[in-house]
mmCIF file of C-alpha atoms in Angstrom:
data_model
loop_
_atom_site.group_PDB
_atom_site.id
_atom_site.type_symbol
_atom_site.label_atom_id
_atom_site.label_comp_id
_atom_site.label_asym_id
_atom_site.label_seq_id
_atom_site.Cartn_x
_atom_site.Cartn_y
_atom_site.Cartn_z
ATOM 1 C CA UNK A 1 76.616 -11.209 21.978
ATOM 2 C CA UNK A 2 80.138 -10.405 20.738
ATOM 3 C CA UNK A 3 82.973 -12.872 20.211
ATOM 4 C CA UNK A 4 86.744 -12.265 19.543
ATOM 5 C CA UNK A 5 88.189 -14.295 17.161
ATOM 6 C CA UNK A 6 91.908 -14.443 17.091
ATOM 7 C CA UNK A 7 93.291 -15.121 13.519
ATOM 8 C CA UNK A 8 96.949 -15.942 13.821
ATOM 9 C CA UNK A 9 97.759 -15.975 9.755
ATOM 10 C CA UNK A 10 95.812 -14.962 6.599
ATOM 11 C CA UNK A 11 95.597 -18.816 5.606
ATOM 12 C CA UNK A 12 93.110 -19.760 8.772
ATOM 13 C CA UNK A 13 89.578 -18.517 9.502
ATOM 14 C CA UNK A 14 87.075 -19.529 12.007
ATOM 15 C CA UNK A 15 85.235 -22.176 9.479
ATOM 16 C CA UNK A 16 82.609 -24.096 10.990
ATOM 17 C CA UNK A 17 82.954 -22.590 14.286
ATOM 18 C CA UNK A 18 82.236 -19.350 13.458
ATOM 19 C CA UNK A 19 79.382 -19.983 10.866
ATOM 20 C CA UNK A 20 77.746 -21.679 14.296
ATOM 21 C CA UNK A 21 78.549 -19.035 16.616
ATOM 22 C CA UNK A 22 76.904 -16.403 14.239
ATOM 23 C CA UNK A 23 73.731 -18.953 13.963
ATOM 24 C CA UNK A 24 73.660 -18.667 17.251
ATOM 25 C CA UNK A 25 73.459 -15.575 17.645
ATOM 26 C CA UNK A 26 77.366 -14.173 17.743
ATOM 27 C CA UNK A 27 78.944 -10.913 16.140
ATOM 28 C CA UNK A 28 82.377 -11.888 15.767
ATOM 29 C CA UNK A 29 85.170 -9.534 15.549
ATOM 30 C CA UNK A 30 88.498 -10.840 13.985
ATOM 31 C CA UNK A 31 91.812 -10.023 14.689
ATOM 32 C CA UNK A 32 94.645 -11.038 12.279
ATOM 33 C CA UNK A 33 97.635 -11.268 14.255
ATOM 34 C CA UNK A 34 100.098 -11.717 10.905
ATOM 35 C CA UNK A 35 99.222 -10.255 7.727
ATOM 36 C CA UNK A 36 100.037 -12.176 4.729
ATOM 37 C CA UNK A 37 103.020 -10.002 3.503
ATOM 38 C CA UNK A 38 104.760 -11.075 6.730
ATOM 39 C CA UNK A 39 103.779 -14.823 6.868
ATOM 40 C CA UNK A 40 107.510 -15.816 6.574
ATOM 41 C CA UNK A 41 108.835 -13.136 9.358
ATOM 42 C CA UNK A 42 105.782 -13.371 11.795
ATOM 43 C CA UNK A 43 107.583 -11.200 14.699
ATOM 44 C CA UNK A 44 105.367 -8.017 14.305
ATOM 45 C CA UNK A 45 103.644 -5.632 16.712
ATOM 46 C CA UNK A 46 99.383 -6.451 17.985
ATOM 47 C CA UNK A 47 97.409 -4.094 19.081
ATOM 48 C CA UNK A 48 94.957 -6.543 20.854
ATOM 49 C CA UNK A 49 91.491 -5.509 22.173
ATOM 50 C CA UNK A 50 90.522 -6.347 25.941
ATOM 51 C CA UNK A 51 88.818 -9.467 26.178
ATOM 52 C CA UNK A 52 86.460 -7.798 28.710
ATOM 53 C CA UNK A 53 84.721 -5.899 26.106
ATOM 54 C CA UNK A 54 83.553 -9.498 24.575
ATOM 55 C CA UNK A 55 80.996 -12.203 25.448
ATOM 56 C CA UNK A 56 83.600 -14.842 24.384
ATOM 57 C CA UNK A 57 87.034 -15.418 22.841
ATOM 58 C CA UNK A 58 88.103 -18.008 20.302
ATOM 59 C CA UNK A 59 91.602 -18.333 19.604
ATOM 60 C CA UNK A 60 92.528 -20.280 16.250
ATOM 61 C CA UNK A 61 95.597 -22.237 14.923
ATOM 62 C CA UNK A 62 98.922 -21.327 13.436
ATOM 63 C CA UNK A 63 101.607 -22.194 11.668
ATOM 64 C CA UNK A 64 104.046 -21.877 14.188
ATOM 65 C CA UNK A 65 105.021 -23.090 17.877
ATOM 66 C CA UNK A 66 103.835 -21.289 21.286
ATOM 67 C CA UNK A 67 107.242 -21.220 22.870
ATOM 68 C CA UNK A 68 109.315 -20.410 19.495
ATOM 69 C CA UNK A 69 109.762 -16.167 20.270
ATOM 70 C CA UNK A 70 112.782 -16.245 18.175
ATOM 71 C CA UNK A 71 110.024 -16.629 15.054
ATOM 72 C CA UNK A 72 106.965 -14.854 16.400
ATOM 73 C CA UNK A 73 108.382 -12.087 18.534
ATOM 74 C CA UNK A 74 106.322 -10.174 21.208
ATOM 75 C CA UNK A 75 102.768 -10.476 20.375
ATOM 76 C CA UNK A 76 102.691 -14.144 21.935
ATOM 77 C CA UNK A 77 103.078 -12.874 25.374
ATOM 78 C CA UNK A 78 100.838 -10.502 24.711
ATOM 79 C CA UNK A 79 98.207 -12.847 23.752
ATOM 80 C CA UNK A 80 99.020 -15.028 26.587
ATOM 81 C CA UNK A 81 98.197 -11.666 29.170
ATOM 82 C CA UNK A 82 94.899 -11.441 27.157
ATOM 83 C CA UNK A 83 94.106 -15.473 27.656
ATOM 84 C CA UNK A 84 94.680 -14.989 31.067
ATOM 85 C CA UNK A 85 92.583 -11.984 31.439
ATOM 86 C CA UNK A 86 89.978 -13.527 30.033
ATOM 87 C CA UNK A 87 89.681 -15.838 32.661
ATOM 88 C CA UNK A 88 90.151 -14.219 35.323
ATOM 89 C CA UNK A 89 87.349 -11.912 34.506
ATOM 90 C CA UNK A 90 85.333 -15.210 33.752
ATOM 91 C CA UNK A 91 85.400 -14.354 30.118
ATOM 92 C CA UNK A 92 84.918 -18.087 28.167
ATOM 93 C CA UNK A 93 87.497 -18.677 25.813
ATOM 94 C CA UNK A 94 87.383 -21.858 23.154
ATOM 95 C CA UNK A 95 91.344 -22.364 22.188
ATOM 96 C CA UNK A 96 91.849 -24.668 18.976
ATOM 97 C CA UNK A 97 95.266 -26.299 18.279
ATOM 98 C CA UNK A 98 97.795 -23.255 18.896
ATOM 99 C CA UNK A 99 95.004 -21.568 20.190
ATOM 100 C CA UNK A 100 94.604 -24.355 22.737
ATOM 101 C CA UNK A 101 98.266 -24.608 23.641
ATOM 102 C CA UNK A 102 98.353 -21.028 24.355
ATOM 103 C CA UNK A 103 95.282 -20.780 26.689
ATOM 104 C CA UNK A 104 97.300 -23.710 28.459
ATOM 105 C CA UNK A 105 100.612 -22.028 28.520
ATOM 106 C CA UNK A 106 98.754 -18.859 29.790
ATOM 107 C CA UNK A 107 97.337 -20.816 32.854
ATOM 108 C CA UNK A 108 100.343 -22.840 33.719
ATOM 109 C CA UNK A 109 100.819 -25.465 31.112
ATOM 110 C CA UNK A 110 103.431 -26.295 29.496
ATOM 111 C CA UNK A 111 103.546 -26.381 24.928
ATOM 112 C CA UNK A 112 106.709 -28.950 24.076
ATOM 113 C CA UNK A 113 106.925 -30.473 20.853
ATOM 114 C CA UNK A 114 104.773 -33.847 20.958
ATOM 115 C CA UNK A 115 106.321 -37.481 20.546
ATOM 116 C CA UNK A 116 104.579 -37.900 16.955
ATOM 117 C CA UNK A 117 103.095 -35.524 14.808
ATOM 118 C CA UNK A 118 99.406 -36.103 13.405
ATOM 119 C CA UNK A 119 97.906 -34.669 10.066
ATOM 120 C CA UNK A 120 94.691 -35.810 8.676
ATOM 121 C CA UNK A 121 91.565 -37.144 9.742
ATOM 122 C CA UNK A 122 91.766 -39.105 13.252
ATOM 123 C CA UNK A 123 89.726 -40.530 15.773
ATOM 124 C CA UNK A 124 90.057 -39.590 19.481
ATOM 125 C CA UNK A 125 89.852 -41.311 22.797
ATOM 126 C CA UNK A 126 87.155 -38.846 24.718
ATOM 127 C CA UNK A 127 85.968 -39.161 28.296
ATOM 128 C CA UNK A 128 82.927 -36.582 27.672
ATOM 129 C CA UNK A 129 81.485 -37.350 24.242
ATOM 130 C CA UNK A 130 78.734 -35.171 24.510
ATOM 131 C CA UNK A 131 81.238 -32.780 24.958
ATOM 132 C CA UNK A 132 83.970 -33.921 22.893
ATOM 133 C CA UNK A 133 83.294 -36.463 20.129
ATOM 134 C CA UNK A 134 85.192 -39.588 18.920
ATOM 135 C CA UNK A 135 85.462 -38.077 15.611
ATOM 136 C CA UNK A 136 87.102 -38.061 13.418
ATOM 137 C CA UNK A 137 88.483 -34.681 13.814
ATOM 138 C CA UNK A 138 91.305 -32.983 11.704
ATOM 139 C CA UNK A 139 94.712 -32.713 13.066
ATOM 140 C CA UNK A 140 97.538 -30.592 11.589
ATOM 141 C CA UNK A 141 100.295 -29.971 14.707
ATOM 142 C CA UNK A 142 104.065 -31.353 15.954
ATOM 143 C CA UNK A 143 103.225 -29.909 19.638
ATOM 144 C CA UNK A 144 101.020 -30.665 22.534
ATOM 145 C CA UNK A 145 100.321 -28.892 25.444
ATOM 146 C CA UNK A 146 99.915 -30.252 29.037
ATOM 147 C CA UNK A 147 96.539 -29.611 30.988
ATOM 148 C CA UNK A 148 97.385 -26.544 33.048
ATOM 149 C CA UNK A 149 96.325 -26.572 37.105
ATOM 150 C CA UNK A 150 92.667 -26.466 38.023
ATOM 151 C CA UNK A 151 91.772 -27.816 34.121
ATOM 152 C CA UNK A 152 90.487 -31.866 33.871
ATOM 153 C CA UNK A 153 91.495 -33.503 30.461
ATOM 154 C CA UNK A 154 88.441 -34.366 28.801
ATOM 155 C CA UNK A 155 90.055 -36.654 25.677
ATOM 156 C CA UNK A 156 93.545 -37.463 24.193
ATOM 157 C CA UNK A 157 95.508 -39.870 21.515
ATOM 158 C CA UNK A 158 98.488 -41.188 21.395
ATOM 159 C CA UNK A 159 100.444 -37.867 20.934
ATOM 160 C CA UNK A 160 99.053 -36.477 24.041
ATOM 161 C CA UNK A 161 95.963 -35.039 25.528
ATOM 162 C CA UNK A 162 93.384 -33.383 23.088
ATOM 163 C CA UNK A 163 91.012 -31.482 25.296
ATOM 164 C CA UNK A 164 90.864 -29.999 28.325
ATOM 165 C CA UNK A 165 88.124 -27.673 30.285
ATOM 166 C CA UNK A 166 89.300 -24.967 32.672
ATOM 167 C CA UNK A 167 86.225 -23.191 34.485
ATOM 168 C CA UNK A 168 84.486 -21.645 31.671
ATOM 169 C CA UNK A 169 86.909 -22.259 29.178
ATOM 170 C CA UNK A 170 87.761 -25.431 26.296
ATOM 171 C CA UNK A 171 91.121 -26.240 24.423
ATOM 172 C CA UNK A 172 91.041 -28.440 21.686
ATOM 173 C CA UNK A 173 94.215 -29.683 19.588
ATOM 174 C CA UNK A 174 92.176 -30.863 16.553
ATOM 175 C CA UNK A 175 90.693 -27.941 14.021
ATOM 176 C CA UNK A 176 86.518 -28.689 14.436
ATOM 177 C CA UNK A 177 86.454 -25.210 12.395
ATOM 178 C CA UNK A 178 88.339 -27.035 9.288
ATOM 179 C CA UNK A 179 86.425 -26.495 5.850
ATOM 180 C CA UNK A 180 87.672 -27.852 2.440
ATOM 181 C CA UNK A 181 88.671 -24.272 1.842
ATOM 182 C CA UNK A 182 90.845 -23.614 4.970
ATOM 183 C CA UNK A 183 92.326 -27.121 3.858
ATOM 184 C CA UNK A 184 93.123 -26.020 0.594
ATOM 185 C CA UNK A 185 94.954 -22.495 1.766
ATOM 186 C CA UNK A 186 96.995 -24.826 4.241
ATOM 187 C CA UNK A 187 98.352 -27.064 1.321
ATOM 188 C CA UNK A 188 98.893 -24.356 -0.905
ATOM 189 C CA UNK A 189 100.577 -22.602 1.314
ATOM 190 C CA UNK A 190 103.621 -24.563 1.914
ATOM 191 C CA UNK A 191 100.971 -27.870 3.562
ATOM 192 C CA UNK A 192 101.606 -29.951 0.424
ATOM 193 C CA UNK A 193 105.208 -30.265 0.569
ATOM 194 C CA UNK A 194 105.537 -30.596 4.347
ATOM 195 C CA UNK A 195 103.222 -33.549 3.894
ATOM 196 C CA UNK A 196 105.337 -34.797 1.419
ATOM 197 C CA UNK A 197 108.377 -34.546 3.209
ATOM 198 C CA UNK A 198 107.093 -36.628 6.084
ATOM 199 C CA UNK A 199 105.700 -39.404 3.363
ATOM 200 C CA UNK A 200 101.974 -38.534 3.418
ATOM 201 C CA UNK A 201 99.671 -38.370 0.712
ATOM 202 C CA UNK A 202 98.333 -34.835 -0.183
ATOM 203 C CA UNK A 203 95.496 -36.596 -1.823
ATOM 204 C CA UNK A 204 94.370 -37.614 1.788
ATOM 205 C CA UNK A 205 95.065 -35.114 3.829
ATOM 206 C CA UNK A 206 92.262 -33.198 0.807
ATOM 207 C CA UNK A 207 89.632 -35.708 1.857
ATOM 208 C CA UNK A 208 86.404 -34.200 2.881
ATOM 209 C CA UNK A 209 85.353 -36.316 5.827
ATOM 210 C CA UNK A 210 81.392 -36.879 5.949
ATOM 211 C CA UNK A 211 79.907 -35.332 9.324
ATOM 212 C CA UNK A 212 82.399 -32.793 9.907
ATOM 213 C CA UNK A 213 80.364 -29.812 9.976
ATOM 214 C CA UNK A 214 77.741 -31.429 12.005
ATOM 215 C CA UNK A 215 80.152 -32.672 14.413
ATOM 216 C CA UNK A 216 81.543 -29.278 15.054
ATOM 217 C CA UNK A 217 77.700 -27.663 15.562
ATOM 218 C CA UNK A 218 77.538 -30.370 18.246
ATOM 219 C CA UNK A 219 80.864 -29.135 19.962
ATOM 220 C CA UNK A 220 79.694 -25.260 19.533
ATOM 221 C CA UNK A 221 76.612 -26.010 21.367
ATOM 222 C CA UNK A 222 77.995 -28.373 24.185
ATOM 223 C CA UNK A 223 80.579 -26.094 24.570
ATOM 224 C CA UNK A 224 78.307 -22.573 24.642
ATOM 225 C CA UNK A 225 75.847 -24.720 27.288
ATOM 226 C CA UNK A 226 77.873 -26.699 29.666
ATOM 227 C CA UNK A 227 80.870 -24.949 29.787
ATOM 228 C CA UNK A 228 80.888 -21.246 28.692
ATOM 229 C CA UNK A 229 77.011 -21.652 29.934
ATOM 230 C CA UNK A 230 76.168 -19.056 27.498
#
């Protein structure tokens, strides 16, 4: 089985997620969307495969905002086109934080800029915890999406919803893929003095938070049997 992972910037990887997905069985094939020398002007040119030719797309996190195209450019539309591909041809795709917020914007939803931000380790309020755990989960975004037609919200916070399921397909706004290491390339790369800017403690947002790789093995597999139904 074959999975497209969409990379959106050098700094994030597929973590957790993707050390399950090959466990179970996945080839994954990555596509960086920015390279590193053009982090700070983002608005280049993709050259993304058809979703068709994979088992299952996950689309990853960024830096940046769905709906800002003065930034990013182009390839966001783009990627939107290949969400919706994807399911239309019944295609799975698992969307995490920008990832999820596209998927939604590609069905219908909307991406705004949520009423509080969250960084850090939080708990959610889920409807399906087989599916979607309590937590705590890592959260590092200033937008939310809204749950786009035909998709049922499956848990949310106070900033808005935090999972959704559309036929085959999952969004989730917290990071389940989030390793020490991917935390440590977000603080270093400009992290640590956003954090500081809104009065948070670097130290904290560091913290490694006990269960977090098991938790995201049990959203893999809930996710790969009871929606995707891989």
């Amino acid at each position: 089985m074959r999975a497209l992972i969409i990379r959106h910037d050098h700094q994030s990887h597929a973590g957790y997620v993707g050390a399950r997905l090959a466990e179970r069985g996945f080839v994954s094939h990555e596509v960086t969307v920015v390279p590193e020398q053009r982090f700070h002007s983002p608005d280049v040119r993709v050259a993304f495969p058809r979703p068709t030719d994979f088992d299952l797309v996950v689309s990853l996190g960024a830096p940046w905002s769905v709906y800002d195209t003065a930034t990013i450019g182009t390839w966001i539309g783009e990627e939107l086109a290949l969400l919706a591909e994807a399911v239309r041809a019944d295609v799975p795709v698992l969307g995490i934080c920008f990832g999820a917020q596209a998927l939604a914007a590609a069905l219908g939803g909307r991406v705004e800029r949520a009423p509080r931000f969250e960084l850090g380790w939080h708990t959610i309020e889920s409807d399906e915890p087989a599916l979607i755990s309590p937590g705590p989960w890592y959260q590092w975004h200033f937008d939310r999406f809204t749950v786009p037609p035909g998709g049922r919200e499956t848990a949310r916070s106070a900033a808005g919803p935090q999972a959704y399921v559309v036929g085959r397909s999952l969004g989730v706004q917290f990071h389940p893929e989030v390793t020490p290491g991917i935390v440590a390339a977000w603080l270093a790369g400009g992290g640590d003095a956003e954090a500081r800017e809104l009065g948070l403690e670097v130290a904290a947002l560091r913290r490694t938070e006990t269960g977090a790789r098991e938790r995201a093995d049990a959203l893999v597999d809930a996710f790969l049997a009871d929606v995707a139904k891989i």
